[in-house]
C-alpha cells in the first residue's frame, strides 16, 4: 500500500470557525505575524488584533510567511490594547493570557465550556504581556516545557494553545 500526500485542493479537513479572538500585545516581528496568520487560519479563529504603537502588519517578510492567509483572517491594528479588551469583556469573551505568572495553570488543565467565547492574549517574545493587561484577565495559562528554556516562539506557543482550546469548543458553522 502506498500513501499519497494530499494538497490543499484534495484534503479532507472540515472547515470550521471558532469563537476565538487572538489579541497580540506588542507582537511586531514580520515572521511571527505571518506565522500567526497561518496558525489563526488553521484553527478557524474569528479575528486577530495587533495592538501597540508602531505595529507594522503588512510587509514582504510577513506576506512570504503568511502564504496569503492574511487575506483570509480578519485582522485589525489598534494602538491601545485596553480598548480592545474592554470591548471584548462587554461582548462576554473570557480573557485568557498565554503567560507564565505566579497564578498560571497549564493549558492542558484549563477547561472551557463548549459554547464559551475566548480572547487569547499573547505577548511579544522579549517583553511578554504588559502588567496592565495582566491586571484585566480572567485566567493565565502556560505550556508545560521539558527542556532548559522557559519560553518558545510566540506563533508556536499560540498554535499549541489554540489546539488545546479548540478541542473543547463547539465550532460556529
PDB file of C-alpha atoms in Angstrom:
ATOM      1  CA  UNK A   1       0.000   0.000   0.000  1.00  0.00           C
ATOM      2  CA  UNK A   2       1.360   3.396  -0.973  1.00  0.00           C
ATOM      3  CA  UNK A   3       0.326   6.519   0.799  1.00  0.00           C
ATOM      4  CA  UNK A   4      -0.253   9.664  -1.254  1.00  0.00           C
ATOM      5  CA  UNK A   5       0.343  13.152   0.044  1.00  0.00           C
ATOM      6  CA  UNK A   6      -2.767  15.345  -0.075  1.00  0.00           C
ATOM      7  CA  UNK A   7      -2.735  19.006  -1.075  1.00  0.00           C
ATOM      8  CA  UNK A   8      -4.992  21.990  -0.454  1.00  0.00           C
ATOM      9  CA  UNK A   9      -7.403  21.032  -3.220  1.00  0.00           C
ATOM     10  CA  UNK A  10      -7.824  17.376  -2.197  1.00  0.00           C
ATOM     11  CA  UNK A  11      -7.544  17.390   1.607  1.00  0.00           C
ATOM     12  CA  UNK A  12     -10.372  16.145   3.782  1.00  0.00           C
ATOM     13  CA  UNK A  13     -10.240  18.789   6.533  1.00  0.00           C
ATOM     14  CA  UNK A  14     -13.591  20.152   7.677  1.00  0.00           C
ATOM     15  CA  UNK A  15     -13.729  23.947   7.593  1.00  0.00           C
ATOM     16  CA  UNK A  16     -14.833  25.410  10.941  1.00  0.00           C
ATOM     17  CA  UNK A  17     -14.833  28.758  12.697  1.00  0.00           C
ATOM     18  CA  UNK A  18     -14.405  29.019  16.449  1.00  0.00           C
ATOM     19  CA  UNK A  19     -15.456  31.824  18.836  1.00  0.00           C
ATOM     20  CA  UNK A  20     -11.829  32.776  19.466  1.00  0.00           C
ATOM     21  CA  UNK A  21     -10.128  36.119  19.008  1.00  0.00           C
ATOM     22  CA  UNK A  22      -6.347  36.443  19.120  1.00  0.00           C
ATOM     23  CA  UNK A  23      -5.078  39.661  20.729  1.00  0.00           C
ATOM     24  CA  UNK A  24      -1.385  40.411  20.193  1.00  0.00           C
ATOM     25  CA  UNK A  25       0.238  42.704  22.768  1.00  0.00           C
ATOM     26  CA  UNK A  26       3.195  44.319  21.018  1.00  0.00           C
ATOM     27  CA  UNK A  27       3.965  41.433  18.631  1.00  0.00           C
ATOM     28  CA  UNK A  28       5.798  43.158  15.774  1.00  0.00           C
ATOM     29  CA  UNK A  29       8.137  40.644  14.111  1.00  0.00           C
ATOM     30  CA  UNK A  30       7.106  40.133  10.455  1.00  0.00           C
ATOM     31  CA  UNK A  31       7.959  36.416  10.608  1.00  0.00           C
ATOM     32  CA  UNK A  32       5.876  35.946  13.768  1.00  0.00           C
ATOM     33  CA  UNK A  33       2.963  37.951  12.363  1.00  0.00           C
ATOM     34  CA  UNK A  34       2.981  35.846   9.187  1.00  0.00           C
ATOM     35  CA  UNK A  35       3.100  32.654  11.221  1.00  0.00           C
ATOM     36  CA  UNK A  36       0.261  33.870  13.439  1.00  0.00           C
ATOM     37  CA  UNK A  37      -1.919  34.384  10.356  1.00  0.00           C
ATOM     38  CA  UNK A  38      -1.245  30.791   9.284  1.00  0.00           C
ATOM     39  CA  UNK A  39      -1.972  29.456  12.769  1.00  0.00           C
ATOM     40  CA  UNK A  40      -5.150  31.567  13.035  1.00  0.00           C
ATOM     41  CA  UNK A  41      -6.368  30.293   9.681  1.00  0.00           C
ATOM     42  CA  UNK A  42      -5.525  26.702  10.616  1.00  0.00           C
ATOM     43  CA  UNK A  43      -7.630  26.895  13.779  1.00  0.00           C
ATOM     44  CA  UNK A  44     -10.506  28.891  12.294  1.00  0.00           C
ATOM     45  CA  UNK A  45     -10.340  31.831  14.663  1.00  0.00           C
ATOM     46  CA  UNK A  46     -12.584  34.876  14.191  1.00  0.00           C
ATOM     47  CA  UNK A  47     -10.170  37.790  14.252  1.00  0.00           C
ATOM     48  CA  UNK A  48      -6.644  38.938  15.139  1.00  0.00           C
ATOM     49  CA  UNK A  49      -5.955  42.265  16.840  1.00  0.00           C
ATOM     50  CA  UNK A  50      -2.385  43.555  16.590  1.00  0.00           C
ATOM     51  CA  UNK A  51      -2.024  46.083  19.411  1.00  0.00           C
ATOM     52  CA  UNK A  52       0.716  48.539  20.224  1.00  0.00           C
ATOM     53  CA  UNK A  53       2.486  51.613  18.947  1.00  0.00           C
ATOM     54  CA  UNK A  54       4.088  51.447  15.522  1.00  0.00           C
ATOM     55  CA  UNK A  55       2.934  47.915  14.708  1.00  0.00           C
ATOM     56  CA  UNK A  56       3.593  47.042  11.071  1.00  0.00           C
ATOM     57  CA  UNK A  57       1.433  44.140   9.948  1.00  0.00           C
ATOM     58  CA  UNK A  58       1.931  44.135   6.181  1.00  0.00           C
ATOM     59  CA  UNK A  59       5.485  43.612   4.928  1.00  0.00           C
ATOM     60  CA  UNK A  60       7.208  41.450   2.332  1.00  0.00           C
ATOM     61  CA  UNK A  61       8.544  39.083   5.002  1.00  0.00           C
ATOM     62  CA  UNK A  62       5.108  38.742   6.628  1.00  0.00           C
ATOM     63  CA  UNK A  63       3.465  38.000   3.266  1.00  0.00           C
ATOM     64  CA  UNK A  64       6.041  35.312   2.434  1.00  0.00           C
ATOM     65  CA  UNK A  65       5.487  33.659   5.808  1.00  0.00           C
ATOM     66  CA  UNK A  66       1.684  34.067   5.842  1.00  0.00           C
ATOM     67  CA  UNK A  67       1.256  32.412   2.413  1.00  0.00           C
ATOM     68  CA  UNK A  68      -1.878  34.504   1.668  1.00  0.00           C
ATOM     69  CA  UNK A  69      -3.626  33.664   4.960  1.00  0.00           C
ATOM     70  CA  UNK A  70      -3.526  37.371   5.860  1.00  0.00           C
ATOM     71  CA  UNK A  71      -6.176  37.769   3.144  1.00  0.00           C
ATOM     72  CA  UNK A  72      -8.423  35.158   4.802  1.00  0.00           C
ATOM     73  CA  UNK A  73      -8.194  36.011   8.504  1.00  0.00           C
ATOM     74  CA  UNK A  74      -9.873  39.279   9.543  1.00  0.00           C
ATOM     75  CA  UNK A  75      -7.424  41.500  11.385  1.00  0.00           C
ATOM     76  CA  UNK A  76      -7.118  44.983  12.816  1.00  0.00           C
ATOM     77  CA  UNK A  77      -4.324  47.083  14.250  1.00  0.00           C
ATOM     78  CA  UNK A  78      -5.034  49.198  17.283  1.00  0.00           C
ATOM     79  CA  UNK A  79      -2.699  51.298  19.379  1.00  0.00           C
ATOM     80  CA  UNK A  80      -4.449  50.736  22.723  1.00  0.00           C
ATOM     81  CA  UNK A  81      -4.925  47.131  23.752  1.00  0.00           C
ATOM     82  CA  UNK A  82      -7.008  48.251  26.749  1.00  0.00           C
ATOM     83  CA  UNK A  83      -9.758  49.488  24.410  1.00  0.00           C
ATOM     84  CA  UNK A  84      -9.883  46.106  22.645  1.00  0.00           C
ATOM     85  CA  UNK A  85     -10.010  44.164  25.925  1.00  0.00           C
ATOM     86  CA  UNK A  86     -12.758  46.396  27.343  1.00  0.00           C
ATOM     87  CA  UNK A  87     -14.833  45.789  24.202  1.00  0.00           C
ATOM     88  CA  UNK A  88     -14.273  42.025  24.357  1.00  0.00           C
ATOM     89  CA  UNK A  89     -15.290  41.934  28.016  1.00  0.00           C
ATOM     90  CA  UNK A  90     -18.524  43.757  27.131  1.00  0.00           C
ATOM     91  CA  UNK A  91     -19.105  41.136  24.417  1.00  0.00           C
ATOM     92  CA  UNK A  92     -18.738  38.391  27.068  1.00  0.00           C
ATOM     93  CA  UNK A  93     -15.387  36.971  25.914  1.00  0.00           C
ATOM     94  CA  UNK A  94     -13.338  35.146  28.519  1.00  0.00           C
ATOM     95  CA  UNK A  95      -9.931  36.871  28.589  1.00  0.00           C
ATOM     96  CA  UNK A  96      -7.118  34.309  28.664  1.00  0.00           C
ATOM     97  CA  UNK A  97      -3.426  35.268  28.771  1.00  0.00           C
ATOM     98  CA  UNK A  98      -0.746  32.937  27.467  1.00  0.00           C
ATOM     99  CA  UNK A  99       1.899  33.917  30.001  1.00  0.00           C
ATOM    100  CA  UNK A 100       3.877  32.367  32.820  1.00  0.00           C
ATOM    101  CA  UNK A 101       2.747  34.076  36.033  1.00  0.00           C
ATOM    102  CA  UNK A 102       2.512  33.028  39.666  1.00  0.00           C
ATOM    103  CA  UNK A 103      -1.160  32.110  39.077  1.00  0.00           C
ATOM    104  CA  UNK A 104      -0.830  30.454  35.660  1.00  0.00           C
ATOM    105  CA  UNK A 105      -2.159  26.959  35.106  1.00  0.00           C
ATOM    106  CA  UNK A 106      -1.075  24.501  32.414  1.00  0.00           C
ATOM    107  CA  UNK A 107      -3.219  24.859  29.281  1.00  0.00           C
ATOM    108  CA  UNK A 108      -3.816  21.097  29.426  1.00  0.00           C
ATOM    109  CA  UNK A 109      -5.584  21.602  32.789  1.00  0.00           C
ATOM    110  CA  UNK A 110      -7.715  24.550  31.652  1.00  0.00           C
ATOM    111  CA  UNK A 111     -11.331  23.713  30.941  1.00  0.00           C
ATOM    112  CA  UNK A 112     -13.734  25.721  28.816  1.00  0.00           C
ATOM    113  CA  UNK A 113     -17.462  25.442  28.291  1.00  0.00           C
ATOM    114  CA  UNK A 114     -18.123  24.256  24.701  1.00  0.00           C
ATOM    115  CA  UNK A 115     -20.066  27.470  23.996  1.00  0.00           C
ATOM    116  CA  UNK A 116     -17.593  29.872  25.597  1.00  0.00           C
ATOM    117  CA  UNK A 117     -16.116  32.805  23.651  1.00  0.00           C
ATOM    118  CA  UNK A 118     -12.360  33.162  24.168  1.00  0.00           C
ATOM    119  CA  UNK A 119      -9.986  36.088  23.696  1.00  0.00           C
ATOM    120  CA  UNK A 120      -6.439  34.705  23.788  1.00  0.00           C
ATOM    121  CA  UNK A 121      -3.829  37.333  24.565  1.00  0.00           C
ATOM    122  CA  UNK A 122      -0.245  36.737  23.547  1.00  0.00           C
ATOM    123  CA  UNK A 123       2.746  38.996  24.081  1.00  0.00           C
ATOM    124  CA  UNK A 124       5.961  39.973  22.421  1.00  0.00           C
ATOM    125  CA  UNK A 125       8.663  37.325  22.844  1.00  0.00           C
ATOM    126  CA  UNK A 126      11.015  39.674  24.715  1.00  0.00           C
ATOM    127  CA  UNK A 127       8.600  41.619  26.926  1.00  0.00           C
ATOM    128  CA  UNK A 128       5.622  39.275  27.246  1.00  0.00           C
ATOM    129  CA  UNK A 129       2.191  40.615  28.117  1.00  0.00           C
ATOM    130  CA  UNK A 130       2.170  44.009  29.807  1.00  0.00           C
ATOM    131  CA  UNK A 131       1.314  44.209  33.550  1.00  0.00           C
ATOM    132  CA  UNK A 132      -1.649  46.484  32.728  1.00  0.00           C
ATOM    133  CA  UNK A 133      -3.153  43.768  30.533  1.00  0.00           C
ATOM    134  CA  UNK A 134      -2.445  41.009  33.063  1.00  0.00           C
ATOM    135  CA  UNK A 135      -4.488  43.007  35.596  1.00  0.00           C
ATOM    136  CA  UNK A 136      -7.596  42.592  33.372  1.00  0.00           C
ATOM    137  CA  UNK A 137      -7.501  38.882  32.540  1.00  0.00           C
ATOM    138  CA  UNK A 138      -9.763  36.074  33.716  1.00  0.00           C
ATOM    139  CA  UNK A 139      -7.063  33.419  33.655  1.00  0.00           C
ATOM    140  CA  UNK A 140      -3.410  32.919  32.735  1.00  0.00           C
ATOM    141  CA  UNK A 141      -2.205  29.704  31.105  1.00  0.00           C
ATOM    142  CA  UNK A 142       1.154  28.264  30.140  1.00  0.00           C
ATOM    143  CA  UNK A 143       2.508  25.342  28.139  1.00  0.00           C
ATOM    144  CA  UNK A 144       4.470  22.694  30.021  1.00  0.00           C
ATOM    145  CA  UNK A 145       8.018  22.557  28.686  1.00  0.00           C
ATOM    146  CA  UNK A 146      10.639  19.945  29.453  1.00  0.00           C
ATOM    147  CA  UNK A 147      13.886  21.495  28.238  1.00  0.00           C
ATOM    148  CA  UNK A 148      16.059  24.143  29.854  1.00  0.00           C
ATOM    149  CA  UNK A 149      14.448  27.136  28.110  1.00  0.00           C
ATOM    150  CA  UNK A 150      11.423  28.782  29.745  1.00  0.00           C
ATOM    151  CA  UNK A 151       9.836  30.137  26.567  1.00  0.00           C
ATOM    152  CA  UNK A 152       9.204  29.330  22.912  1.00  0.00           C
ATOM    153  CA  UNK A 153       8.380  31.160  19.708  1.00  0.00           C
ATOM    154  CA  UNK A 154       5.135  33.144  20.094  1.00  0.00           C
ATOM    155  CA  UNK A 155       3.489  31.661  16.984  1.00  0.00           C
ATOM    156  CA  UNK A 156       4.395  28.124  18.048  1.00  0.00           C
ATOM    157  CA  UNK A 157       3.029  28.746  21.537  1.00  0.00           C
ATOM    158  CA  UNK A 158      -0.172  30.260  20.094  1.00  0.00           C
ATOM    159  CA  UNK A 159      -0.629  27.188  17.878  1.00  0.00           C
ATOM    160  CA  UNK A 160      -0.277  24.764  20.784  1.00  0.00           C
ATOM    161  CA  UNK A 161      -2.674  26.800  22.916  1.00  0.00           C
ATOM    162  CA  UNK A 162      -5.268  27.157  20.147  1.00  0.00           C
ATOM    163  CA  UNK A 163      -5.101  23.404  19.568  1.00  0.00           C
ATOM    164  CA  UNK A 164      -5.887  22.753  23.243  1.00  0.00           C
ATOM    165  CA  UNK A 165      -8.707  25.326  23.292  1.00  0.00           C
ATOM    166  CA  UNK A 166     -10.396  24.210  20.051  1.00  0.00           C
ATOM    167  CA  UNK A 167     -10.525  20.620  21.304  1.00  0.00           C
ATOM    168  CA  UNK A 168     -13.086  21.831  23.849  1.00  0.00           C
ATOM    169  CA  UNK A 169     -15.154  24.428  21.962  1.00  0.00           C
ATOM    170  CA  UNK A 170     -18.042  23.946  19.573  1.00  0.00           C
ATOM    171  CA  UNK A 171     -17.355  25.404  16.140  1.00  0.00           C
ATOM    172  CA  UNK A 172     -19.590  28.088  14.654  1.00  0.00           C
ATOM    173  CA  UNK A 173     -20.607  26.889  11.220  1.00  0.00           C
TER     174      UNK A 173
END
